[in-house]
GROMACS .gro file of C-alpha atoms in nm:
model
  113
    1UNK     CA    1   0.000   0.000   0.000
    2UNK     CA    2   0.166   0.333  -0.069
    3UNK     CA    3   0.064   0.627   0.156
    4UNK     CA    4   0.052   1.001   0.001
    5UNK     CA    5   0.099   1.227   0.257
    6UNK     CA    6  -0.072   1.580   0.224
    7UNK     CA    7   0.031   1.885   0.433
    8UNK     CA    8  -0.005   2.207   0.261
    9UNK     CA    9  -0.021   2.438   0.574
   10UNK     CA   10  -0.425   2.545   0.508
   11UNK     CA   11  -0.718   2.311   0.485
   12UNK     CA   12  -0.843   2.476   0.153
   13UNK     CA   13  -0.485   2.371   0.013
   14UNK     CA   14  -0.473   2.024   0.152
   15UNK     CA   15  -0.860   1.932   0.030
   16UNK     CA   16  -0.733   2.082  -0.334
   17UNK     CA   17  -0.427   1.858  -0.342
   18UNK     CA   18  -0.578   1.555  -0.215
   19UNK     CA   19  -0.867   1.637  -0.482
   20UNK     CA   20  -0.664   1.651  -0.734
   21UNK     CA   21  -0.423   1.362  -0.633
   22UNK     CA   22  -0.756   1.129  -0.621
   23UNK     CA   23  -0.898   1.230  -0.965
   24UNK     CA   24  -0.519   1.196  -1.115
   25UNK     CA   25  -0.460   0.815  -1.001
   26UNK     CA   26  -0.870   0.813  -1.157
   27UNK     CA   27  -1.026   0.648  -0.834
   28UNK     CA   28  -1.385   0.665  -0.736
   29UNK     CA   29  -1.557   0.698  -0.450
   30UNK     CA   30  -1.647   0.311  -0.435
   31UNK     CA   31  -1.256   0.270  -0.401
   32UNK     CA   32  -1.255   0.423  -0.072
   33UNK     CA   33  -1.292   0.131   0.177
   34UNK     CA   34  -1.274   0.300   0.541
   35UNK     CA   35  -1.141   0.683   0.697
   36UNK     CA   36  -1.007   0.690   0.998
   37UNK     CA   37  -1.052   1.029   1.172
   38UNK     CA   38  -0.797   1.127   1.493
   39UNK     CA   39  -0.690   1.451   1.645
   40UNK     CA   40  -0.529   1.502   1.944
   41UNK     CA   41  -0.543   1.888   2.053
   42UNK     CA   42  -0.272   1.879   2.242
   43UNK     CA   43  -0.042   1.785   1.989
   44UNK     CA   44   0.086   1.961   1.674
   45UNK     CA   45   0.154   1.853   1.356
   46UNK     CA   46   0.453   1.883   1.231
   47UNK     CA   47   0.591   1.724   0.888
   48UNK     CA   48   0.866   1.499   1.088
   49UNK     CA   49   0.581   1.276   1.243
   50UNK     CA   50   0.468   0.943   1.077
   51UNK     CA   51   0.197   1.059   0.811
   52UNK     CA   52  -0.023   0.729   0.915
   53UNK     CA   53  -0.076   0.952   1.234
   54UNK     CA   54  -0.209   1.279   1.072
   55UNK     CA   55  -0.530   1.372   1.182
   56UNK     CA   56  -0.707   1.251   0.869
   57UNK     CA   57  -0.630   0.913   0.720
   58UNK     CA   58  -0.819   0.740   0.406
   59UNK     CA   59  -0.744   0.357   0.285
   60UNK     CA   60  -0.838   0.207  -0.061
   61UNK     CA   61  -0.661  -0.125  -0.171
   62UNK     CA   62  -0.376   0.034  -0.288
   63UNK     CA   63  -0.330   0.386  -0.117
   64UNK     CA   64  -0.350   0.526   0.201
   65UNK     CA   65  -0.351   0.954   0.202
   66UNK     CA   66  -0.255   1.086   0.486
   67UNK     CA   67  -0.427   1.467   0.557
   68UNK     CA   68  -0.276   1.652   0.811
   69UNK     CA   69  -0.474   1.985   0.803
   70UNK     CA   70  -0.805   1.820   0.779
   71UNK     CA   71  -0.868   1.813   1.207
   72UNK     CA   72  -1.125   1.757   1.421
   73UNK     CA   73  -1.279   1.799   1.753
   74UNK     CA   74  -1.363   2.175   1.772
   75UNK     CA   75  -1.590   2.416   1.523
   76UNK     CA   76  -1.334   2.523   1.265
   77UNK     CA   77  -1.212   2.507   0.931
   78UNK     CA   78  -0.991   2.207   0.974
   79UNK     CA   79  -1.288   2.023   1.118
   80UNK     CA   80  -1.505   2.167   0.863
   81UNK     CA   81  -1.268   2.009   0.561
   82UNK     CA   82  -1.314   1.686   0.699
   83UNK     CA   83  -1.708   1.755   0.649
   84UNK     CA   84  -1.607   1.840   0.283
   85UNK     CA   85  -1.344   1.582   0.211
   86UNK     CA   86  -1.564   1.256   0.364
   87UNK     CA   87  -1.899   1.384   0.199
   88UNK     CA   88  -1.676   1.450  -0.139
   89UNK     CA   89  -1.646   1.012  -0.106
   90UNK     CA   90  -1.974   0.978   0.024
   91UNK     CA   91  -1.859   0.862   0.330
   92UNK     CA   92  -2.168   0.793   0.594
   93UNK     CA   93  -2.093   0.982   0.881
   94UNK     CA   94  -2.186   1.202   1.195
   95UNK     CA   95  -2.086   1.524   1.128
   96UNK     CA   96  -2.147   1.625   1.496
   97UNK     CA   97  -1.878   1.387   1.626
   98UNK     CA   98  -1.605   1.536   1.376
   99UNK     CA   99  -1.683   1.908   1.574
  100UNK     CA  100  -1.742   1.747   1.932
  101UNK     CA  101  -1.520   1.864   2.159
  102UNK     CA  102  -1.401   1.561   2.401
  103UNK     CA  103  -1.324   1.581   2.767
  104UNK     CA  104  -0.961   1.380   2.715
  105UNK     CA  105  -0.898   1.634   2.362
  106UNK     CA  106  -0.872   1.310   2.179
  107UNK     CA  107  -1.091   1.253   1.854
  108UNK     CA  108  -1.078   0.873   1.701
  109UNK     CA  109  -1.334   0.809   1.457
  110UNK     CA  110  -1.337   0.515   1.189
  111UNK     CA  111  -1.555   0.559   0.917
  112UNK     CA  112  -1.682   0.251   0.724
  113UNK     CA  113  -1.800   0.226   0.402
   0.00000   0.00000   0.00000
């Protein structure tokens, strides 16, 4: 499996990427098996750190892309481009538990398709 790590530095940037990256290596949505959503807000991101730990991850057969400004747990615009990004693959979802705050800071959703 080969993992594409996206970190672009603004959500807008990293959705546009990844976007583009999808279309380019012509997958569909059906390709898309399961996301896995975690965001810790105690910790950074930072581009040293294992991209299978970015907030956002998504798995086909073959790929896995790693999005590290798509975030979760709070009412902003990383948050709100994992909205766009898992309803752009039809994901079936909760949007309420990508913005809910936890006590322990710690987001970990998996998404099934």
């Amino acid at each position: 499996m080969k993992t594409i790590a996206i970190m672009e530095g603004s959500t807008e940037r990293t959705i546009k990427s990844f976007m583009e990256i999808f279309k380019k290596l012509c997958l569909s949505n059906d390709k898309v098996r399961y996301a896995k959503v975690y965001y810790n807000v105690n910790e950074l991101i930072s581009y040293e750190q294992d991209p299978l730990t970015f907030p956002l991850t998504i798995y086909t057969d073959d790929y896995v892309f790693c999005l590290a400004d798509c975030t979760a747990g709070y009412g902003g615009t990383g948050p709100q481009g994992t909205v766009e990004v898992l309803k752009y693959l039809d994901m079936t979802f909760d949007e309420n538990e990508i913005y809910r705050r936890r006590e322990n800071g710690i987001t970990n959703l998996l998404i099934r398709r």
